Structure formats: C-alpha cells, structure tokens
Coordinates of N, CA and C in Angstrom, one line a residue:
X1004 N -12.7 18.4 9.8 CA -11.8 17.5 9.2 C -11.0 16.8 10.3
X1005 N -10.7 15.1 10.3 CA -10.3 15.0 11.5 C -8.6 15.4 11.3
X1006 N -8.1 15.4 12.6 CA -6.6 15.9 12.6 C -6.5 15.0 13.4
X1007 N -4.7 14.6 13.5 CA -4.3 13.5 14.4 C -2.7 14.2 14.4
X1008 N -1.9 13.8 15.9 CA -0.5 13.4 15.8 C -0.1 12.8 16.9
X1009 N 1.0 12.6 16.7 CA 1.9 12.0 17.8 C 2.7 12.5 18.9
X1010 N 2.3 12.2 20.0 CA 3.0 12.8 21.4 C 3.7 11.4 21.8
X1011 N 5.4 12.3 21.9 CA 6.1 11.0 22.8 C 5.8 11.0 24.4
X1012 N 6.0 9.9 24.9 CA 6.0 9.3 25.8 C 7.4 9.6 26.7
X1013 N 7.3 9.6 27.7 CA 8.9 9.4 28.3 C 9.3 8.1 28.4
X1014 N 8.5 7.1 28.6 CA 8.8 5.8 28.4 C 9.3 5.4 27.2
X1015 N 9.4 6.1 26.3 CA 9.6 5.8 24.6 C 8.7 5.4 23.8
X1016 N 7.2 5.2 24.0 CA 6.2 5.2 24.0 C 5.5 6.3 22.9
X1017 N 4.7 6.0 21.8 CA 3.9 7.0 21.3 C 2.7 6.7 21.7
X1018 N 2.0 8.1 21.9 CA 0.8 8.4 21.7 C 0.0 9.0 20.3
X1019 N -1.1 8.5 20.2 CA -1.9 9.4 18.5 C -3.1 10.2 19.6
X1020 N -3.0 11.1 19.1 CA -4.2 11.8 19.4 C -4.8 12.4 18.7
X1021 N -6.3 13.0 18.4 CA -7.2 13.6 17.7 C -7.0 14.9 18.3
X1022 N -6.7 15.9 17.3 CA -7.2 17.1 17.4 C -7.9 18.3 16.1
X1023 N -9.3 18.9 16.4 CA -9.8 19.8 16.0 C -9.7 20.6 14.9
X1024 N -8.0 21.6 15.7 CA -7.5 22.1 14.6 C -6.8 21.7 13.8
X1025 N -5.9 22.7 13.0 CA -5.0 22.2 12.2 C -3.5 21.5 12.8
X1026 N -3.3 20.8 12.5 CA -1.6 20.3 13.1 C -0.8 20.2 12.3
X1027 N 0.4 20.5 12.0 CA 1.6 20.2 10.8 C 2.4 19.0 11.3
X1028 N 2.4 18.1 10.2 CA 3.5 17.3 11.0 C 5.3 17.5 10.5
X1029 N 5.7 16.8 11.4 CA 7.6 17.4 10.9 C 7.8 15.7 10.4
X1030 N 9.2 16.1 9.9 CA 9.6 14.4 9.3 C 11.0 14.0 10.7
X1031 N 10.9 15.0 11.7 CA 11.9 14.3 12.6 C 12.0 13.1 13.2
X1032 N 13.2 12.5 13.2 CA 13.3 10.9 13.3 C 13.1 10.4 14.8
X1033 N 12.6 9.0 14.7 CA 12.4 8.5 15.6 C 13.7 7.7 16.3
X1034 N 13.4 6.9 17.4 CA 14.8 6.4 18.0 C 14.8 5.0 16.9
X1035 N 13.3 4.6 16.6 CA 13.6 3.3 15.3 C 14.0 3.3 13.8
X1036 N 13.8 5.1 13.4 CA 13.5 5.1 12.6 C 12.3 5.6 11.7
X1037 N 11.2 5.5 11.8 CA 10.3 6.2 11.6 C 10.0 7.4 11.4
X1038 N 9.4 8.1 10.7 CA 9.7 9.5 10.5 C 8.1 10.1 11.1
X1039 N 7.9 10.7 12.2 CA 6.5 11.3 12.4 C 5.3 10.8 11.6
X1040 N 5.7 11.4 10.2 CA 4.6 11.1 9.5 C 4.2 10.3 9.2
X1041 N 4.3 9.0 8.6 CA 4.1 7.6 8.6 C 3.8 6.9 10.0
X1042 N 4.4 7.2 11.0 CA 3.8 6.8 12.3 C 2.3 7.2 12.5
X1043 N 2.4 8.5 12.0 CA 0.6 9.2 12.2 C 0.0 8.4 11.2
X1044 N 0.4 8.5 10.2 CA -0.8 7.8 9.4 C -1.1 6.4 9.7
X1045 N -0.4 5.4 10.1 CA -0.2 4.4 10.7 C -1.2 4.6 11.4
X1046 N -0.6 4.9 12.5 CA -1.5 4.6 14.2 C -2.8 5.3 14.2
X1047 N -3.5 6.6 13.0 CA -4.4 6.9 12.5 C -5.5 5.6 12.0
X1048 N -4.5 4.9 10.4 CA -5.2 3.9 9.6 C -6.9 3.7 10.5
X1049 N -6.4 2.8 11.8 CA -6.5 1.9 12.5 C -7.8 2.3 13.1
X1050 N -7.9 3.7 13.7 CA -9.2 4.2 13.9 C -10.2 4.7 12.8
X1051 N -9.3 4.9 11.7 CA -9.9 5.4 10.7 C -11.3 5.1 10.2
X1052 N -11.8 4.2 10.1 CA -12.8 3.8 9.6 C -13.9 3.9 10.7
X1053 N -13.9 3.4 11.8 CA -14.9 3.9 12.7 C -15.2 5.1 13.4
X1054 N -14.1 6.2 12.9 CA -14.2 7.3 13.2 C -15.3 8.2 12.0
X1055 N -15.0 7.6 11.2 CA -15.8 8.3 9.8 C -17.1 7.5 9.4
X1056 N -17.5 6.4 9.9 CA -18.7 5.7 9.2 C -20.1 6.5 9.9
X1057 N -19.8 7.5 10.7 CA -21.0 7.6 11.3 C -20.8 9.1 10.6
X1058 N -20.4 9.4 9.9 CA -20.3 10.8 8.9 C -21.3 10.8 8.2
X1059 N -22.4 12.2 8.0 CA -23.8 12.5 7.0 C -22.6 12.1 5.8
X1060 N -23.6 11.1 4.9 CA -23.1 11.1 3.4 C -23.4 12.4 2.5
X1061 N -22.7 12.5 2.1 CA -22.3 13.5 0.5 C -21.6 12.9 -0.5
X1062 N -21.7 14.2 -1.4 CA -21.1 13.9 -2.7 C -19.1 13.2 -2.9
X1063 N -18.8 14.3 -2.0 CA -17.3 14.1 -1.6 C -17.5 14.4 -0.1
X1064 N -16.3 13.2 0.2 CA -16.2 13.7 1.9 C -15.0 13.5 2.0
X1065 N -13.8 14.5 2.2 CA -12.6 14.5 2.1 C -12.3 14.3 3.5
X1066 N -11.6 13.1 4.0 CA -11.1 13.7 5.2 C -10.1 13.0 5.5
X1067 N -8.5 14.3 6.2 CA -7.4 14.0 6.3 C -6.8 12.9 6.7
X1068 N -5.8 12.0 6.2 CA -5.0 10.9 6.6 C -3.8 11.4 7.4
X1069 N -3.1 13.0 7.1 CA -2.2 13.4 7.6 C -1.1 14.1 6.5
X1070 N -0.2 14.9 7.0 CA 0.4 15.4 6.0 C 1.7 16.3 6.8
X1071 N 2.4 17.5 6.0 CA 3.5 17.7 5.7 C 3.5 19.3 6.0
X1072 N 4.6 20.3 6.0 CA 4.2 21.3 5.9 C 4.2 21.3 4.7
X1073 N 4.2 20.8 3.4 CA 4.5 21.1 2.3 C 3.5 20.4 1.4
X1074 N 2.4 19.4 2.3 CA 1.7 18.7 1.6 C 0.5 17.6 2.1
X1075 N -0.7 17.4 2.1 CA -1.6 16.7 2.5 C -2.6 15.9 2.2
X1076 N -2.5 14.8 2.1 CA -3.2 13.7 1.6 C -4.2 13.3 2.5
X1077 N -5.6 13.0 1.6 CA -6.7 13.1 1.9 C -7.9 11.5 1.7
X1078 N -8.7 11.3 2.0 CA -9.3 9.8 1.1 C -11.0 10.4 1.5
X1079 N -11.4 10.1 0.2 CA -13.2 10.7 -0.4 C -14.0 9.5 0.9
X1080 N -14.3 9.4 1.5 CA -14.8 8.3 2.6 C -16.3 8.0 1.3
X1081 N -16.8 9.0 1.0 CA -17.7 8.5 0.1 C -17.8 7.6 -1.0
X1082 N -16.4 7.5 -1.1 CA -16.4 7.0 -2.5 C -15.5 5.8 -2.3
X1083 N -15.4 5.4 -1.4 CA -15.1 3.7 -1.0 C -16.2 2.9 -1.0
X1084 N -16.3 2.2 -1.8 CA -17.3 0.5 -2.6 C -16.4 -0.4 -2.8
X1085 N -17.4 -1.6 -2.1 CA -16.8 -2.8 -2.3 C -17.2 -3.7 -3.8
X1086 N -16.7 -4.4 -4.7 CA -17.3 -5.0 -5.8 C -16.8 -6.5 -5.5
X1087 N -17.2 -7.6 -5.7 CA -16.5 -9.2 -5.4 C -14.9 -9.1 -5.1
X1088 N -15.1 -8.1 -3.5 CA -14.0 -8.4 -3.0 C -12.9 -7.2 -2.5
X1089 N -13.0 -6.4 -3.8 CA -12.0 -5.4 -4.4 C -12.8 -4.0 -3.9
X1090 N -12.1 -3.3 -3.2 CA -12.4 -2.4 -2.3 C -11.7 -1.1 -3.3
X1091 N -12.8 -0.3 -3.7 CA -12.0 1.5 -4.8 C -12.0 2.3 -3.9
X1092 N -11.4 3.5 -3.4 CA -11.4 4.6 -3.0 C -11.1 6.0 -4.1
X1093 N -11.4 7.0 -3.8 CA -10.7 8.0 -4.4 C -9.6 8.9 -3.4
X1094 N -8.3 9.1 -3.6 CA -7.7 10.0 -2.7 C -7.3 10.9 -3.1
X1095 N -6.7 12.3 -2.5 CA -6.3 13.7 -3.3 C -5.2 13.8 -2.4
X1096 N -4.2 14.5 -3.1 CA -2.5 15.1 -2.3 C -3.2 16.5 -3.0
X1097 N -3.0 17.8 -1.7 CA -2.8 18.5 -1.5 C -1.6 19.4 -1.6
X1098 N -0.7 20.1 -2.5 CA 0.7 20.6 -2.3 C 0.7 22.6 -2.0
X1099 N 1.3 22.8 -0.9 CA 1.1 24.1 -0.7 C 2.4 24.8 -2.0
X1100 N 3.0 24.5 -2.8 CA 3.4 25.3 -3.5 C 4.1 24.5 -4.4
X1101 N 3.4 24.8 -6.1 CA 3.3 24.3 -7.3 C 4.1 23.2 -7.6
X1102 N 4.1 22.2 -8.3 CA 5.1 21.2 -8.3 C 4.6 20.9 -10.0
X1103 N 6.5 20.7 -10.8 CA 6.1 20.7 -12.4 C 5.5 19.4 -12.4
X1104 N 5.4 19.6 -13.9 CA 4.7 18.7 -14.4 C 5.5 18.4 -15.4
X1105 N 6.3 17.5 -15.8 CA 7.3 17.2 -16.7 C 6.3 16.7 -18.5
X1106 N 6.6 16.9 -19.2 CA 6.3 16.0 -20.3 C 4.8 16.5 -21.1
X1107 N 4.6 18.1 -20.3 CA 3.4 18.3 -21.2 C 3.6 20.0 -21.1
X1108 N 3.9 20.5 -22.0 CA 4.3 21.9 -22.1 C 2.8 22.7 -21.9
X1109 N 1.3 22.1 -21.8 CA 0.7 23.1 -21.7 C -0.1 22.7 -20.6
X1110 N 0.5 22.1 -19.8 CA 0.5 21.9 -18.4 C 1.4 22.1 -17.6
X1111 N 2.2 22.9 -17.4 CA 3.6 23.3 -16.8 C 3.5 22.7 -15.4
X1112 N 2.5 23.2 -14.1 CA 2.6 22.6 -12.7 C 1.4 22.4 -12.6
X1113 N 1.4 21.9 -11.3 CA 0.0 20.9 -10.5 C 0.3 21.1 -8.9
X1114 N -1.1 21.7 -8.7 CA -1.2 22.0 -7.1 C -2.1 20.7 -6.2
X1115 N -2.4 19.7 -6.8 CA -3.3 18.8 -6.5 C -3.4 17.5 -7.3
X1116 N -3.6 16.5 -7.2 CA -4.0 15.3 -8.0 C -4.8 14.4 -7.2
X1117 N -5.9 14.2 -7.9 CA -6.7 12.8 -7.0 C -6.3 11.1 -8.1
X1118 N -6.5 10.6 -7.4 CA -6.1 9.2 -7.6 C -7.4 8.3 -7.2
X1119 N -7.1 7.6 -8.0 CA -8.3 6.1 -7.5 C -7.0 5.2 -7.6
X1120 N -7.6 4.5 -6.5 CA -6.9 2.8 -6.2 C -8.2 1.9 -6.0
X1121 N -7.5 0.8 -6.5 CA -8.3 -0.3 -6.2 C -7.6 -1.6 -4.8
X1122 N -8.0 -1.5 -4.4 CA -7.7 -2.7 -2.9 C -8.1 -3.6 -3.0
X1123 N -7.1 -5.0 -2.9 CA -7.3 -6.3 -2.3 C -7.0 -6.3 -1.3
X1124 N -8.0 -6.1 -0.2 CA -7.5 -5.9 1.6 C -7.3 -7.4 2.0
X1125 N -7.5 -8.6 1.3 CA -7.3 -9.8 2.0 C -6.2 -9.8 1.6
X1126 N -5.4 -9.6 0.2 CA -4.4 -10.3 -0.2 C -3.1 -9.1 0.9
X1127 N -4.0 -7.6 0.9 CA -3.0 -6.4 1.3 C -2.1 -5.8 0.5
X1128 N -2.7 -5.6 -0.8 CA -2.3 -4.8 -2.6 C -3.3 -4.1 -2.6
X1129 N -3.1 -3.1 -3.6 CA -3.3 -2.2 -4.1 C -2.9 -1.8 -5.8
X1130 N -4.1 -1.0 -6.2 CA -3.2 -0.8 -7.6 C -4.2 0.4 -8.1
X1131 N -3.2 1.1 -8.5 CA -3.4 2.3 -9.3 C -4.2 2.2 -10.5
X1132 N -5.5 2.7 -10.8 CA -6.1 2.6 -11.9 C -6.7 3.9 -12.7
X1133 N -6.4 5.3 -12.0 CA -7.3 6.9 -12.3 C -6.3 7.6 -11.8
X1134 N -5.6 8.6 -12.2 CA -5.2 9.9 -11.9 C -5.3 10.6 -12.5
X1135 N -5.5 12.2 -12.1 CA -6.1 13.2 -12.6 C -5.3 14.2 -11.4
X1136 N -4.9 15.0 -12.5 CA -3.8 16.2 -11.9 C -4.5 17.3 -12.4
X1137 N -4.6 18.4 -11.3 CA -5.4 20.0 -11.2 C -4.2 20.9 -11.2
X1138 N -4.7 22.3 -11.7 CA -3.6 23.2 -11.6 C -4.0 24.1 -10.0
X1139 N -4.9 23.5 -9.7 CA -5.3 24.2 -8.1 C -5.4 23.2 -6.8
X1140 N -5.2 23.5 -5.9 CA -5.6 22.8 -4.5 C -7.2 22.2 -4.9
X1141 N -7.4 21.2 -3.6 CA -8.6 20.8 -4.1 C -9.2 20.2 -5.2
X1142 N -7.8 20.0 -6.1 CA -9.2 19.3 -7.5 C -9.9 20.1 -8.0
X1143 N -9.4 21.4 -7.9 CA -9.8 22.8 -8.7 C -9.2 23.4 -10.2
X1144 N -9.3 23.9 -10.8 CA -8.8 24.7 -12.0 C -8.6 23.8 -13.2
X1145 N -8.2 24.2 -14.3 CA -7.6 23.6 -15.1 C -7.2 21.8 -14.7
X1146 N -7.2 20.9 -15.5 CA -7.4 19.3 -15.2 C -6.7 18.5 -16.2
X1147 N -6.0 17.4 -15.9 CA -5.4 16.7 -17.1 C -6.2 15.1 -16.4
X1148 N -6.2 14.0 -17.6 CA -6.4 12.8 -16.9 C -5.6 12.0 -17.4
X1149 N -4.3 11.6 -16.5 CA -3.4 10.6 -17.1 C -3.7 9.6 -17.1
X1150 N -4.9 8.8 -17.0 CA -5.3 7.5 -16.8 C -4.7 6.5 -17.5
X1151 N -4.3 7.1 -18.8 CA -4.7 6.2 -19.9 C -3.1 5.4 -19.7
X1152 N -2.4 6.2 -18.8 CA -0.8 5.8 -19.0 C -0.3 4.3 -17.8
X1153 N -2.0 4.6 -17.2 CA -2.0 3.7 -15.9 C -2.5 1.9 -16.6
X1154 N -2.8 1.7 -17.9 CA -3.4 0.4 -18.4 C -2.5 -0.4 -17.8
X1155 N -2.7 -1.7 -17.9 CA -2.4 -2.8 -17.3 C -1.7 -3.2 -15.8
X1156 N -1.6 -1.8 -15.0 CA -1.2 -1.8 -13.6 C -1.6 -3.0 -13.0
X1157 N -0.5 -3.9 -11.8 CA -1.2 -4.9 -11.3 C -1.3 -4.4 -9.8
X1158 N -1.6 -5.5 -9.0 CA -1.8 -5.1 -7.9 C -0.6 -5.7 -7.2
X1159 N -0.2 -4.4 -6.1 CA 1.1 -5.1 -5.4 C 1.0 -4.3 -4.1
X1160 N 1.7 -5.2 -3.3 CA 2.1 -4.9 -1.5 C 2.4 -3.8 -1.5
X1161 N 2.0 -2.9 -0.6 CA 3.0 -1.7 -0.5 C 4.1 -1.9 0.3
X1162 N 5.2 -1.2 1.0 CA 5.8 -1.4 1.8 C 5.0 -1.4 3.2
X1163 N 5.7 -1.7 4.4 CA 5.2 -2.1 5.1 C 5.7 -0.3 6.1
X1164 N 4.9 0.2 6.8 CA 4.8 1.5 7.0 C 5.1 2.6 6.3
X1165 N 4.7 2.6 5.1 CA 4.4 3.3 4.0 C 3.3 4.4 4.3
X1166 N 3.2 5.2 3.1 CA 1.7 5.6 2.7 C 1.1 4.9 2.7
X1167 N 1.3 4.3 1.1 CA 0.5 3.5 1.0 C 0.0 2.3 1.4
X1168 N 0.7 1.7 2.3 CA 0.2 0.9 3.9 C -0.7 1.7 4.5
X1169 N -0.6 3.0 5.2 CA -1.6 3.6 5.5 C -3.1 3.9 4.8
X1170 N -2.7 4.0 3.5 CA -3.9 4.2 2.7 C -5.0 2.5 2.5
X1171 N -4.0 1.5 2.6 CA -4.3 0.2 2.4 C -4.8 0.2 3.6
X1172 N -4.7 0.3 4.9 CA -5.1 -0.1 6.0 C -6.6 1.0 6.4
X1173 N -6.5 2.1 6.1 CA -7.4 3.0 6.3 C -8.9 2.9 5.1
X1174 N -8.6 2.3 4.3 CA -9.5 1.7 3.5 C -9.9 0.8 3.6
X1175 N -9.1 -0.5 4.1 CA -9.6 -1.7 4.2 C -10.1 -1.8 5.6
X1176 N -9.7 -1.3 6.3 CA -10.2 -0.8 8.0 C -11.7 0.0 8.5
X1177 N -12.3 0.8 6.9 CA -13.5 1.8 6.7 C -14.6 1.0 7.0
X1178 N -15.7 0.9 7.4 CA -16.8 0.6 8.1 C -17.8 0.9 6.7
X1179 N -17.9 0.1 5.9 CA -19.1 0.4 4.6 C -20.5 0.6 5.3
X1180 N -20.9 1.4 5.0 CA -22.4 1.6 5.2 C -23.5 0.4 4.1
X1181 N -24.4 0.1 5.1 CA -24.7 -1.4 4.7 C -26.2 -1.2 3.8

C-alpha cells in the first residue's frame, strides 16, 4: 500500500516522501497554516497517478491517499473511468473506532463508508453521487446504501487544499490505462 509523509526542512521547506510501512500522520500546525495532513495529501495528489498506473489490475485496488490516527482514506485505482469527459472513482474512509450513525435506529454506527464521486477535472468539481456505509473496516459487515438521499447533487469546487482537492487532484492526475 503506498505510504507517504512529510519531513521539514530547516530552511522551512517540506519534503514528501514514500515509505513502505505504516506512517500515522498528526494534525500539528504549520508556520502557514496547514495542518500535516492536507499537506500530505496534497504533495502526494501529484505523484499519485504515475505511481499507481503501473499496478497489476484487479477487482479493487485500494491504495492510501493518507490519514489520521483515527482514520484513513483510500481511492479503488481500479475503478477510475473516464465517460465524455467526466472522470468516476470509488473511495473508502477507514475509522479506527465506531462512529454513530444518526437517523436510523437499526444501524446505530459505521466503521467505514465508500463513496463514488464523479470529476470534472477541467472545470476542477466534483460531485457526490453513491454512498454506502459498513458496520466494519474495509467495506465489510452489515451495509446501508444512502444514495438515494444524494439525487440531484451538483458539481462544485472543493476548497482549495482540501480533501477533497486532494482527491480531485489525485484522480484527475491518474494515468488511465489505454
């Protein structure tokens, strides 16, 4: 799974680097502002796609964007298609310990949800069209599909060093196999 983080510089300078194992990242602040995490995924996005196009295809290929000690978001490399323009992925958040689930008494918590977005990488939007919340890590156990609550979503900017900037950039950045 790739891993990445950030080493400061003494110049004030960051560095991203790939590593092997596992890495945790902290949300301690930067001298701009920035919080670790969003930096990583950021300065990640960017390589993202030609790091992973040379990956054997499968069914799912999860592999890490970056995360939290408390949580880890993922994007299916397999499952990014382009159709006239409009770029889908599938992505999954990871949560190491239960989080409720308000508004459905026979679903009480959720240890996981995958998501589909749809991408306009020219315009740089995004829009939510599939979610589906698990009672396990991984997209495992018990499953609800809120999709239906997602109808007429449009597409919009994310903020600009966001997640979902990172997820916009790391998708629209992916190297499609031809």
């Amino acid at each position: 799974m790739l891993r990445h983080f950030v080493q400061h510089r003494r110049d004030g300078g960051n560095v991203c680097a790939l590593a092997t194992s596992k890495t945790h990242f902290t949300l301690k602040r930067m001298e701009n502002g920035m919080n670790h995490k969003i930096k990583t995924l950021l300065a990640t996005a960017g390589l993202f796609g030609a790091l992973l196009a040379s990956l054997p295809a499968h069914a799912e290929n999860w592999q890490s964007l970056g995360g939290t000690d408390s949580s880890e978001l993922l994007v299916d490399t397999d499952s990014i298609i382009e159709s006239g323009g409009i770029r889908e992925a599938w992505s999954m958040w990871n949560f190491k310990q239960a989080r409720p689930n308000n508004g459905d008494p026979s679903f009480p918590t959720l240890k996981s949800y995958k998501d589909l977005h749809q991408y306009n990488c020219k315009a740089g939007s995004m829009k939510l069209v599939r979610e589906i919340i698990f009672a396990e890590n991984d997209g495992k156990g018990d499953k609800r599909d809120h999709s239906d609550a997602l109808k007429g979503q449009e597409f919009n900017k994310p903020k600009p060093m966001s997640v979902g900037d990172a997820m916009l950039q790391a998708v629209c950045n992916f190297e499609l196999k031809k």
